[in-house]
Each structure stands twice: as C-alpha cells, then as structure tokens.
Amino acid sequence: MVIKNSSELDAASADSNYDREAEVKAFDESKTGVKGLLESGVTKIPRMFYSGELNLTERSENNSNFAIPIVDLAGIHSDSDLHIEAVEKIGSACQEWGFFQVINHGIPNNVLDEMINGIRRFHEQDSEVRKQFYSREKKKKFNYYSNVNLFTNNPANWRDTLGFLVAPHPTKPEDIPEVCRDIAIEYSKKIRELGHTIFELLSEALGLNPSYLNELACVEGTFLLGHYYPPCPEPELTMGTSKHTDADFMTILLQDELGGLQVLHDNKWVDVPPVHGALVINIGDLLQLITNDRFISVFHRVLASQTGPRISIASFFINYEYKDEGTSRVYGPIKELLSEENKPLYKDTSVKDFLTYYFSKGLDGDSSLQPFRL
Ligand code: OGA
Ligand code: NI
C-alpha cells in the first residue's frame, strides 16, 4: 500500500501483522488466479490487491470532449485518396495520442468474437484444469498466471492472463489448450498480417518508405496475452491493470464490449470506448525511442469493475524470445528522422536490455524509457 497521509500510516501500522509475502505466495500457489478467489466465494478483496492510490474523483475525471481517433482502413489499398487520408490520420493520432482504433481492417467480426469466446472458455474451465497450465516459467511456450509482476512490491491487479508466442517461433499447436487452439491460431495469423500493414502505414506517416519499419524487424516478433478481468466486489480499491506503457514497438488490442480501458491524454484519463469490430492500436516504448519522441508511448490502465468478466487480447509486436538473436538487436533513433533541430534523444539500446529493465521495474507508473535517454 502506498502510504500518503498520517491516518493511512496509522491504519497500516495498526495492522502490523499483515504479511504480504505470505498472502502473495498462497495466492500464487492456489494456481487458479483471481477467478479462483471468486470461485472460493470472497466478497472482500485481499489486501495485496489494494492499489492505495485511487480515489473516486480520479476515476471520474474522464473528459468526454476528447475522443480516441478512429481510422477507417476500407479502400486504402485501392484508392490513393483514402490511403493518404488514413496515413495522415494515423500520423497525427500517433503524435497526439499514441492510440487509435481501426475499423474495416480486414479481420472478420466472427474471428474477433470467437477469439474473445475462446479466451473466455480457457479462463472459465474448471479450476482443476486451469491449474495444470499455471506457470511463470519463461521457457514454457504457453503460460497461464495472474499478474506478471506479482512478486514485486507493486499492488496486484484484478486480472488473470494466458500468454503464448506467435512469432518468430510460434508456440506449437499442441501446446495451446484445445478450448481455444483453433481460434488462437487463426486470430494470430490475421494479427500478424494486420501488424505488417499497420507498420507500413506508420512508416509512411513518418515520411519513410512503406517497408521501412518492417525492414527494421519491428514486425519480427509477436506475443499474445489473453486477459480475463473477473467482476470485482470492491472495484474502488484496486485496478484491473495498473498505469503502464507497453514494452514493444506496437500493440494491437481486441477488447470486448464492457470498456474500462483508459488512456492518459493531456493529464486526463480518457476512455477507449469499445467499438464492435474495431481494434485498438497503440505505440509502444520502442517505437517512441526509434522515432525520437515523434510517436508517443502513452500511459494506459484498466479500471476494475463490478461488471464482468471483461476480456481483452493484446498482441505485442516485439521479439520476446530471450534466446533468439533478435533480442540482441540494437535500436536507436532513425537516422532519416534526425536533423540539426532534431538531435537524437536516446542511446542505442538492445531489445534485451530494454526488456530486462522494463520487467525489473514492474508496472509502477514510471517511464520505462528514462534510463535510455541521452
Ligand atoms: C496490456 C494492456 C489493456 C486491456 O495488456 O498491456 O494494456 O484492455 N491491456 O486489457
Ligand atoms: Ni498495455
């Protein structure tokens, strides 16, 4: 808990018997995640989930005058006016928001809906079945766990997650649970294709050759997380996902119809409203680094809610395979974007060094790029 005033300090010291480490350990050993807590009938959330920083005014700060841009990709391959319009819209969205949504992106609605259903089916299997998959082992190609950074001192989030690799070395089909296998493979394939197209549009929006970012290998790696946010009995005390930026070049997010995702824009939290059939695209830290701050990787978070479960699927474009040579690749600000007036702001940084720093830090709300600034 983050202690902010003397009455909170009193409350914390009055309960000096609280053993966070033991609570976290027991939770992790249950191997059934936050969903397991609900299944066991909790009506109050355990203290390890207290975020200790939220208050109702911060939650309700949302300003409806702002809206995340929606970019229509229909016709961009056949009509040059539509193409130019989409590139311009994407360019300004990436500079001002770091976020936009795309519609008519070519992935059919039934694939999106079935992917959400598949992730739901996995998380709603019997707890005995889920337990068999529960693991934090980096070496495993399919993982199910709650809170990637559970063993740091950061407040735990009200969320469970499954994860698998899509590229460069995809998780073998037989290692993906059958309840979501076919759709996970089909969705991943389509997300890779869309990712390739979005990187072309982003390259053009930077004034570069369309193939530029793909040739820089931004598209080389992808891993996918399927989040499950169970309904929360005390949503004002915790977060679905703490404030963070993404440790990648770009993320493509599919969210269901419940909402709760918010983006920090001009110091205000702005909702990313669910749009059926749309995908949310956001710029990650490494794209901010190579564009020398032209495109921004912005803080976002997910509120906990009494309504749920909420399901979302995040596809991260970065080579996440620690053993793969791609992670030793070094990135710095793109030379073509630099000039006398726009000097490099970042050191050359390897994917591995960046990821190591990011995951040692946890989702604590600080900028992950700071140590790599010149
Ligand atoms: C993430 C993320 C948002 C969501 O996985 O990095 O920001 O809606 N997810 O689940
Ligand atoms: Ni994120």
Short mmCIF file of C-alpha atoms and ligand atoms in Angstrom, two decimals:
data_model
loop_
_atom_site.label_atom_id
_atom_site.label_comp_id
_atom_site.label_asym_id
_atom_site.label_seq_id
_atom_site.Cartn_x
_atom_site.Cartn_y
_atom_site.Cartn_z
CA MET A 1 0.00 0.00 0.00
CA VAL A 2 1.23 3.49 -0.83
CA ILE A 3 1.02 5.50 2.36
CA LYS A 4 0.08 9.07 1.68
CA ASN A 5 -1.01 10.62 4.91
CA SER A 6 -0.85 10.09 8.64
CA SER A 7 -4.24 8.42 9.01
CA GLU A 8 -3.25 5.83 6.41
CA LEU A 9 0.03 5.35 8.22
CA ASP A 10 -1.89 4.74 11.45
CA ALA A 11 -4.12 2.23 9.72
CA ALA A 12 -1.12 0.39 8.29
CA SER A 13 0.85 0.21 11.50
CA ALA A 14 -2.23 -0.86 13.44
CA ASP A 15 -2.17 -3.94 11.26
CA SER A 16 1.50 -4.77 11.62
CA ASN A 17 0.64 -8.47 11.48
CA TYR A 18 -0.12 -8.22 7.81
CA ASP A 19 2.25 -10.47 5.90
CA ARG A 20 2.08 -9.54 2.25
CA GLU A 21 4.63 -12.06 1.16
CA ALA A 22 2.63 -14.92 2.66
CA GLU A 23 -0.57 -13.67 1.10
CA VAL A 24 1.05 -13.41 -2.34
CA LYS A 25 2.63 -16.84 -2.01
CA ALA A 26 -0.64 -18.52 -1.02
CA PHE A 27 -2.43 -16.79 -3.86
CA ASP A 28 0.14 -17.91 -6.42
CA GLU A 29 0.20 -21.44 -5.05
CA SER A 30 -3.55 -21.72 -5.50
CA LYS A 31 -2.77 -21.66 -9.26
CA THR A 32 -6.31 -20.55 -10.03
CA GLY A 33 -5.84 -16.78 -10.22
CA VAL A 34 -8.29 -14.05 -9.33
CA LYS A 35 -11.07 -16.16 -10.82
CA GLY A 36 -10.20 -18.76 -8.17
CA LEU A 37 -10.74 -16.18 -5.40
CA LEU A 38 -14.25 -15.55 -6.69
CA GLU A 39 -14.89 -19.27 -7.00
CA SER A 40 -13.92 -19.63 -3.36
CA GLY A 41 -16.57 -17.04 -2.52
CA VAL A 42 -14.59 -13.94 -1.48
CA THR A 43 -16.69 -10.80 -1.03
CA LYS A 44 -13.79 -8.59 0.04
CA ILE A 45 -10.62 -8.30 -1.97
CA PRO A 46 -7.35 -9.42 -0.34
CA ARG A 47 -5.06 -6.62 0.66
CA MET A 48 -2.34 -7.49 -1.87
CA PHE A 49 -4.73 -6.03 -4.49
CA TYR A 50 -5.15 -2.65 -2.76
CA SER A 51 -3.81 0.00 -5.10
CA GLY A 52 -3.73 2.58 -2.34
CA GLU A 53 -3.68 5.47 -4.74
CA LEU A 54 -7.04 5.74 -6.41
CA ASN A 55 -9.89 7.84 -5.32
CA LEU A 56 -13.29 8.32 -6.86
CA THR A 57 -12.51 11.72 -8.31
CA GLU A 58 -9.52 10.36 -10.16
CA ARG A 59 -11.69 7.63 -11.61
CA SER A 60 -14.37 10.01 -12.77
CA GLU A 61 -12.03 12.57 -14.31
CA ASN A 62 -12.86 11.29 -17.76
CA ASN A 63 -13.36 14.11 -20.20
CA SER A 64 -15.87 13.37 -22.92
CA ASN A 65 -14.66 16.26 -25.09
CA PHE A 66 -11.74 14.08 -26.10
CA ALA A 67 -12.05 11.04 -28.29
CA ILE A 68 -9.50 8.49 -29.44
CA PRO A 69 -9.26 8.78 -33.26
CA ILE A 70 -10.95 6.07 -35.33
CA VAL A 71 -9.25 5.30 -38.63
CA ASP A 72 -11.16 3.58 -41.43
CA LEU A 73 -8.90 1.27 -43.41
CA ALA A 74 -11.51 0.47 -46.08
CA GLY A 75 -10.15 1.06 -49.58
CA ILE A 76 -6.62 2.02 -48.55
CA HIS A 77 -5.08 -0.48 -50.95
CA SER A 78 -7.13 0.55 -53.97
CA ASP A 79 -7.87 4.26 -53.56
CA SER A 80 -4.93 6.63 -53.19
CA ASP A 81 -7.03 9.43 -51.64
CA LEU A 82 -8.31 7.08 -48.94
CA HIS A 83 -4.78 5.83 -48.44
CA ILE A 84 -3.36 9.32 -47.93
CA GLU A 85 -6.22 10.23 -45.60
CA ALA A 86 -5.62 7.15 -43.42
CA VAL A 87 -1.86 7.78 -43.26
CA GLU A 88 -2.41 11.41 -42.21
CA LYS A 89 -4.92 10.47 -39.55
CA ILE A 90 -2.64 7.77 -38.18
CA GLY A 91 0.32 10.17 -38.12
CA SER A 92 -1.48 12.77 -36.06
CA ALA A 93 -3.05 10.14 -33.77
CA CYS A 94 0.41 8.71 -33.03
CA GLN A 95 1.83 12.14 -32.27
CA GLU A 96 -1.03 13.41 -30.15
CA TRP A 97 -2.47 10.27 -28.54
CA GLY A 98 -0.20 7.30 -29.10
CA PHE A 99 -3.51 5.45 -29.57
CA PHE A 100 -6.10 4.99 -32.30
CA GLN A 101 -8.74 2.48 -33.28
CA VAL A 102 -9.02 0.87 -36.72
CA ILE A 103 -12.17 -0.31 -38.44
CA ASN A 104 -12.53 -2.22 -41.74
CA HIS A 105 -9.11 -3.71 -41.09
CA GLY A 106 -9.91 -6.97 -42.85
CA ILE A 107 -10.27 -9.30 -39.85
CA PRO A 108 -13.89 -10.52 -39.88
CA ASN A 109 -16.08 -9.87 -36.85
CA ASN A 110 -16.74 -13.57 -36.36
CA VAL A 111 -12.99 -14.16 -35.90
CA LEU A 112 -12.80 -11.34 -33.32
CA ASP A 113 -15.88 -12.56 -31.46
CA GLU A 114 -14.74 -16.16 -31.46
CA MET A 115 -11.30 -15.13 -30.17
CA ILE A 116 -12.94 -13.40 -27.22
CA ASN A 117 -15.07 -16.51 -26.65
CA GLY A 118 -12.02 -18.77 -26.84
CA ILE A 119 -10.14 -16.77 -24.20
CA ARG A 120 -13.25 -16.79 -22.04
CA ARG A 121 -13.58 -20.57 -22.42
CA PHE A 122 -10.00 -21.07 -21.25
CA HIS A 123 -10.40 -18.94 -18.13
CA GLU A 124 -13.78 -20.46 -17.30
CA GLN A 125 -12.61 -24.07 -17.36
CA ASP A 126 -12.78 -25.99 -14.15
CA SER A 127 -10.12 -24.80 -11.71
CA GLU A 128 -8.51 -28.24 -11.69
CA VAL A 129 -7.94 -27.99 -15.42
CA ARG A 130 -6.65 -24.39 -15.23
CA LYS A 131 -4.18 -25.32 -12.52
CA GLN A 132 -2.33 -27.63 -14.87
CA PHE A 133 -1.41 -24.68 -17.06
CA TYR A 134 -0.49 -22.24 -14.29
CA SER A 135 3.18 -21.27 -14.57
CA ARG A 136 5.57 -18.31 -14.70
CA GLU A 137 8.34 -20.17 -16.48
CA LYS A 138 9.75 -18.05 -19.27
CA LYS A 139 10.82 -21.19 -21.09
CA LYS A 140 7.29 -22.50 -21.42
CA LYS A 141 5.60 -21.59 -24.66
CA PHE A 142 2.14 -21.38 -23.18
CA ASN A 143 1.52 -19.84 -19.76
CA TYR A 144 -1.42 -19.10 -17.54
CA TYR A 145 -0.85 -16.89 -14.49
CA SER A 146 -2.18 -13.94 -12.56
CA ASN A 147 -0.06 -10.76 -12.55
CA VAL A 148 3.23 -10.94 -14.38
CA ASN A 149 4.92 -8.93 -11.62
CA LEU A 150 3.25 -10.50 -8.60
CA PHE A 151 6.46 -10.76 -6.59
CA THR A 152 7.38 -7.10 -6.71
CA ASN A 153 6.01 -4.73 -4.12
CA ASN A 154 3.54 -3.23 -6.56
CA PRO A 155 -0.16 -3.72 -5.86
CA ALA A 156 -1.53 -6.80 -7.62
CA ASN A 157 -4.12 -6.29 -10.34
CA TRP A 158 -7.59 -7.83 -10.51
CA ARG A 159 -6.79 -9.85 -13.63
CA ASP A 160 -5.70 -13.26 -14.91
CA THR A 161 -3.80 -13.86 -18.11
CA LEU A 162 -2.81 -16.52 -20.61
CA GLY A 163 0.12 -15.97 -22.95
CA PHE A 164 1.77 -17.63 -25.92
CA LEU A 165 4.27 -16.83 -28.67
CA VAL A 166 3.20 -16.08 -32.20
CA ALA A 167 6.49 -15.12 -33.90
CA PRO A 168 9.29 -15.66 -34.74
CA HIS A 169 8.92 -19.15 -33.23
CA PRO A 170 5.24 -19.78 -32.63
CA THR A 171 4.04 -21.95 -29.79
CA LYS A 172 3.29 -25.41 -31.22
CA PRO A 173 -0.43 -26.00 -31.78
CA GLU A 174 -0.40 -28.98 -29.41
CA ASP A 175 0.92 -26.71 -26.63
CA ILE A 176 -2.12 -24.41 -26.92
CA PRO A 177 -5.11 -25.73 -24.93
CA GLU A 178 -7.75 -27.24 -27.13
CA VAL A 179 -10.54 -24.97 -25.83
CA CYS A 180 -9.00 -22.04 -27.69
CA ARG A 181 -6.45 -23.63 -30.03
CA ASP A 182 -8.02 -23.24 -33.46
CA ILE A 183 -9.20 -19.69 -32.99
CA ALA A 184 -5.94 -18.64 -31.31
CA ILE A 185 -4.02 -19.83 -34.36
CA GLU A 186 -6.40 -18.25 -36.85
CA TYR A 187 -6.52 -14.94 -34.94
CA SER A 188 -2.72 -14.82 -34.57
CA LYS A 189 -2.21 -15.32 -38.28
CA LYS A 190 -4.56 -12.47 -39.10
CA ILE A 191 -3.00 -10.21 -36.47
CA ARG A 192 0.44 -10.78 -38.00
CA GLU A 193 -0.87 -9.71 -41.41
CA LEU A 194 -2.58 -6.66 -39.97
CA GLY A 195 0.56 -5.80 -38.00
CA HIS A 196 2.56 -5.82 -41.20
CA THR A 197 0.06 -3.43 -42.82
CA ILE A 198 -0.02 -1.09 -39.81
CA PHE A 199 3.77 -0.87 -39.75
CA GLU A 200 3.64 0.12 -43.45
CA LEU A 201 1.16 2.88 -42.64
CA LEU A 202 3.23 4.01 -39.65
CA SER A 203 6.35 4.14 -41.84
CA GLU A 204 4.54 6.31 -44.36
CA ALA A 205 3.19 8.51 -41.58
CA LEU A 206 6.82 9.14 -40.62
CA GLY A 207 7.63 10.10 -44.22
CA LEU A 208 9.61 6.89 -44.75
CA ASN A 209 9.39 4.16 -47.33
CA PRO A 210 6.38 1.91 -46.52
CA SER A 211 8.60 -1.10 -45.86
CA TYR A 212 10.94 0.82 -43.51
CA LEU A 213 9.70 -0.36 -40.10
CA ASN A 214 9.12 -3.91 -41.29
CA GLU A 215 12.71 -4.00 -42.59
CA LEU A 216 13.91 -2.76 -39.20
CA ALA A 217 12.33 -6.00 -37.90
CA CYS A 218 9.69 -4.24 -35.81
CA VAL A 219 7.32 -6.91 -37.09
CA GLU A 220 9.66 -9.82 -36.41
CA GLY A 221 8.27 -10.90 -33.06
CA THR A 222 4.76 -11.13 -31.63
CA PHE A 223 3.41 -12.50 -28.41
CA LEU A 224 -0.15 -12.58 -27.31
CA LEU A 225 -1.82 -12.17 -23.93
CA GLY A 226 -5.45 -13.12 -23.30
CA HIS A 227 -6.65 -11.20 -20.25
CA TYR A 228 -9.63 -12.08 -18.10
CA TYR A 229 -10.85 -9.42 -15.63
CA PRO A 230 -13.31 -11.09 -13.25
CA PRO A 231 -16.04 -8.96 -11.69
CA CYS A 232 -14.60 -7.21 -8.66
CA PRO A 233 -16.55 -6.91 -5.39
CA GLU A 234 -14.64 -3.75 -4.35
CA PRO A 235 -13.59 -2.06 -7.61
CA GLU A 236 -12.73 1.25 -5.92
CA LEU A 237 -9.87 -0.40 -4.03
CA THR A 238 -7.91 -1.92 -6.89
CA MET A 239 -7.10 -1.78 -10.60
CA GLY A 240 -7.73 -4.18 -13.47
CA THR A 241 -4.37 -3.14 -14.92
CA SER A 242 -2.15 -0.51 -13.31
CA LYS A 243 -0.97 2.51 -15.23
CA HIS A 244 1.79 1.44 -17.64
CA THR A 245 3.24 1.84 -21.11
CA ASP A 246 3.79 -1.15 -23.40
CA ALA A 247 7.24 -2.69 -23.80
CA ASP A 248 7.14 -3.19 -27.55
CA PHE A 249 7.00 -1.36 -30.88
CA MET A 250 3.24 -1.56 -31.22
CA THR A 251 0.28 -3.34 -29.64
CA ILE A 252 -2.97 -4.43 -31.30
CA LEU A 253 -5.71 -4.82 -28.71
CA LEU A 254 -9.07 -6.51 -29.03
CA GLN A 255 -11.46 -5.65 -26.20
CA ASP A 256 -14.97 -6.87 -25.55
CA GLU A 257 -17.96 -4.56 -25.11
CA LEU A 258 -17.55 -3.74 -21.41
CA GLY A 259 -14.98 -0.93 -21.54
CA GLY A 260 -12.66 0.14 -18.72
CA LEU A 261 -9.51 0.85 -20.72
CA GLN A 262 -8.32 4.44 -20.29
CA VAL A 263 -5.52 6.46 -21.84
CA LEU A 264 -3.68 9.36 -20.23
CA HIS A 265 -4.08 12.34 -22.54
CA ASP A 266 -3.22 15.92 -21.54
CA ASN A 267 -3.02 14.66 -17.97
CA LYS A 268 -6.58 13.34 -18.03
CA TRP A 269 -7.82 9.77 -18.20
CA VAL A 270 -9.82 9.28 -21.37
CA ASP A 271 -11.92 6.16 -22.06
CA VAL A 272 -11.17 3.99 -25.05
CA PRO A 273 -14.79 3.20 -25.90
CA PRO A 274 -15.48 -0.34 -27.12
CA VAL A 275 -16.47 -0.37 -30.79
CA HIS A 276 -17.65 -3.73 -32.06
CA GLY A 277 -15.37 -4.92 -34.84
CA ALA A 278 -12.66 -2.33 -34.12
CA LEU A 279 -9.11 -3.00 -32.94
CA VAL A 280 -7.17 -0.61 -30.73
CA ILE A 281 -3.63 0.19 -31.86
CA ASN A 282 -1.09 1.76 -29.55
CA ILE A 283 2.51 2.83 -29.87
CA GLY A 284 4.97 1.06 -27.57
CA ASP A 285 8.10 2.38 -25.87
CA LEU A 286 10.49 1.14 -28.56
CA LEU A 287 8.64 2.95 -31.34
CA GLN A 288 8.82 6.14 -29.27
CA LEU A 289 12.56 5.53 -28.94
CA ILE A 290 13.23 4.95 -32.65
CA THR A 291 11.00 7.85 -33.72
CA ASN A 292 12.89 10.10 -31.29
CA ASP A 293 9.67 11.02 -29.43
CA ARG A 294 7.69 11.86 -32.56
CA PHE A 295 5.29 8.97 -31.88
CA ILE A 296 4.43 8.62 -28.22
CA SER A 297 4.03 5.60 -25.99
CA VAL A 298 1.40 6.75 -23.52
CA PHE A 299 0.26 5.54 -20.14
CA HIS A 300 -2.91 3.50 -20.06
CA ARG A 301 -4.74 1.43 -17.46
CA VAL A 302 -7.85 -0.69 -16.98
CA LEU A 303 -10.32 0.07 -14.19
CA ALA A 304 -11.69 -2.76 -12.11
CA SER A 305 -15.46 -3.11 -12.26
CA GLN A 306 -18.32 -4.88 -10.58
CA THR A 307 -19.46 -5.86 -14.05
CA GLY A 308 -17.59 -8.66 -15.67
CA PRO A 309 -15.80 -10.69 -16.67
CA ARG A 310 -14.15 -8.36 -19.16
CA ILE A 311 -11.98 -9.99 -21.79
CA SER A 312 -9.23 -8.44 -23.87
CA ILE A 313 -6.50 -9.78 -26.11
CA ALA A 314 -3.26 -7.85 -26.52
CA SER A 315 -0.82 -8.70 -29.34
CA PHE A 316 2.61 -7.20 -28.68
CA PHE A 317 4.98 -6.64 -31.59
CA ILE A 318 8.46 -7.26 -30.27
CA ASN A 319 10.83 -10.18 -30.32
CA TYR A 320 10.25 -11.50 -26.84
CA GLU A 321 12.23 -14.72 -27.10
CA TYR A 322 15.16 -14.28 -24.76
CA LYS A 323 17.27 -16.86 -26.54
CA ASP A 324 16.60 -15.60 -30.04
CA GLU A 325 19.30 -13.48 -31.66
CA GLY A 326 16.63 -10.85 -32.44
CA THR A 327 16.64 -9.70 -28.83
CA SER A 328 20.28 -8.59 -29.07
CA ARG A 329 19.40 -6.33 -31.99
CA VAL A 330 20.16 -2.71 -31.14
CA TYR A 331 17.79 0.19 -31.81
CA GLY A 332 18.35 3.92 -31.77
CA PRO A 333 16.58 6.95 -33.25
CA ILE A 334 16.02 6.51 -37.01
CA LYS A 335 18.72 8.50 -38.84
CA GLU A 336 16.34 9.77 -41.54
CA LEU A 337 14.26 11.49 -38.86
CA LEU A 338 17.18 13.35 -37.28
CA SER A 339 18.48 16.81 -38.15
CA GLU A 340 20.25 19.79 -36.59
CA GLU A 341 16.97 20.72 -34.91
CA ASN A 342 16.07 17.15 -34.01
CA LYS A 343 19.10 15.62 -32.32
CA PRO A 344 18.98 12.03 -31.01
CA LEU A 345 17.30 11.79 -27.61
CA TYR A 346 18.12 8.12 -26.96
CA LYS A 347 21.13 5.85 -26.77
CA ASP A 348 21.37 2.80 -28.97
CA THR A 349 19.56 0.17 -26.92
CA SER A 350 19.20 -3.57 -27.34
CA VAL A 351 15.78 -5.17 -27.09
CA LYS A 352 17.17 -7.42 -24.37
CA ASP A 353 18.46 -4.54 -22.21
CA PHE A 354 15.22 -2.68 -22.60
CA LEU A 355 13.06 -5.69 -21.66
CA THR A 356 15.26 -6.55 -18.71
CA TYR A 357 14.83 -3.05 -17.33
CA TYR A 358 11.11 -2.95 -18.04
CA PHE A 359 10.36 -6.20 -16.24
CA SER A 360 12.61 -5.46 -13.29
CA LYS A 361 10.70 -2.26 -12.72
CA GLY A 362 7.17 -3.66 -12.78
CA LEU A 363 4.02 -1.73 -13.63
CA ASP A 364 4.79 1.15 -11.31
CA GLY A 365 3.74 4.09 -13.43
CA ASP A 366 7.26 5.40 -14.16
CA SER A 367 8.60 5.88 -17.67
CA SER A 368 10.49 2.82 -18.88
CA LEU A 369 12.47 4.90 -21.38
CA GLN A 370 14.17 7.17 -18.84
CA PRO A 371 17.42 5.17 -18.44
CA PHE A 372 17.87 5.06 -22.21
CA ARG A 373 17.68 8.82 -22.73
CA LEU A 374 20.84 10.71 -23.64
C1 OGA B 1 -1.81 -4.62 -21.89
C2 OGA B 1 -2.98 -3.72 -21.80
C3 OGA B 1 -5.35 -3.40 -21.88
C4 OGA B 1 -6.60 -4.19 -21.77
O1 OGA B 1 -2.01 -5.85 -21.91
O2 OGA B 1 -0.69 -4.10 -21.97
O3 OGA B 1 -2.79 -2.52 -21.71
O4 OGA B 1 -7.64 -3.65 -22.16
N1 OGA B 1 -4.21 -4.25 -21.84
O5 OGA B 1 -6.56 -5.32 -21.29
NI NI B 2 -0.77 -2.07 -22.21
#
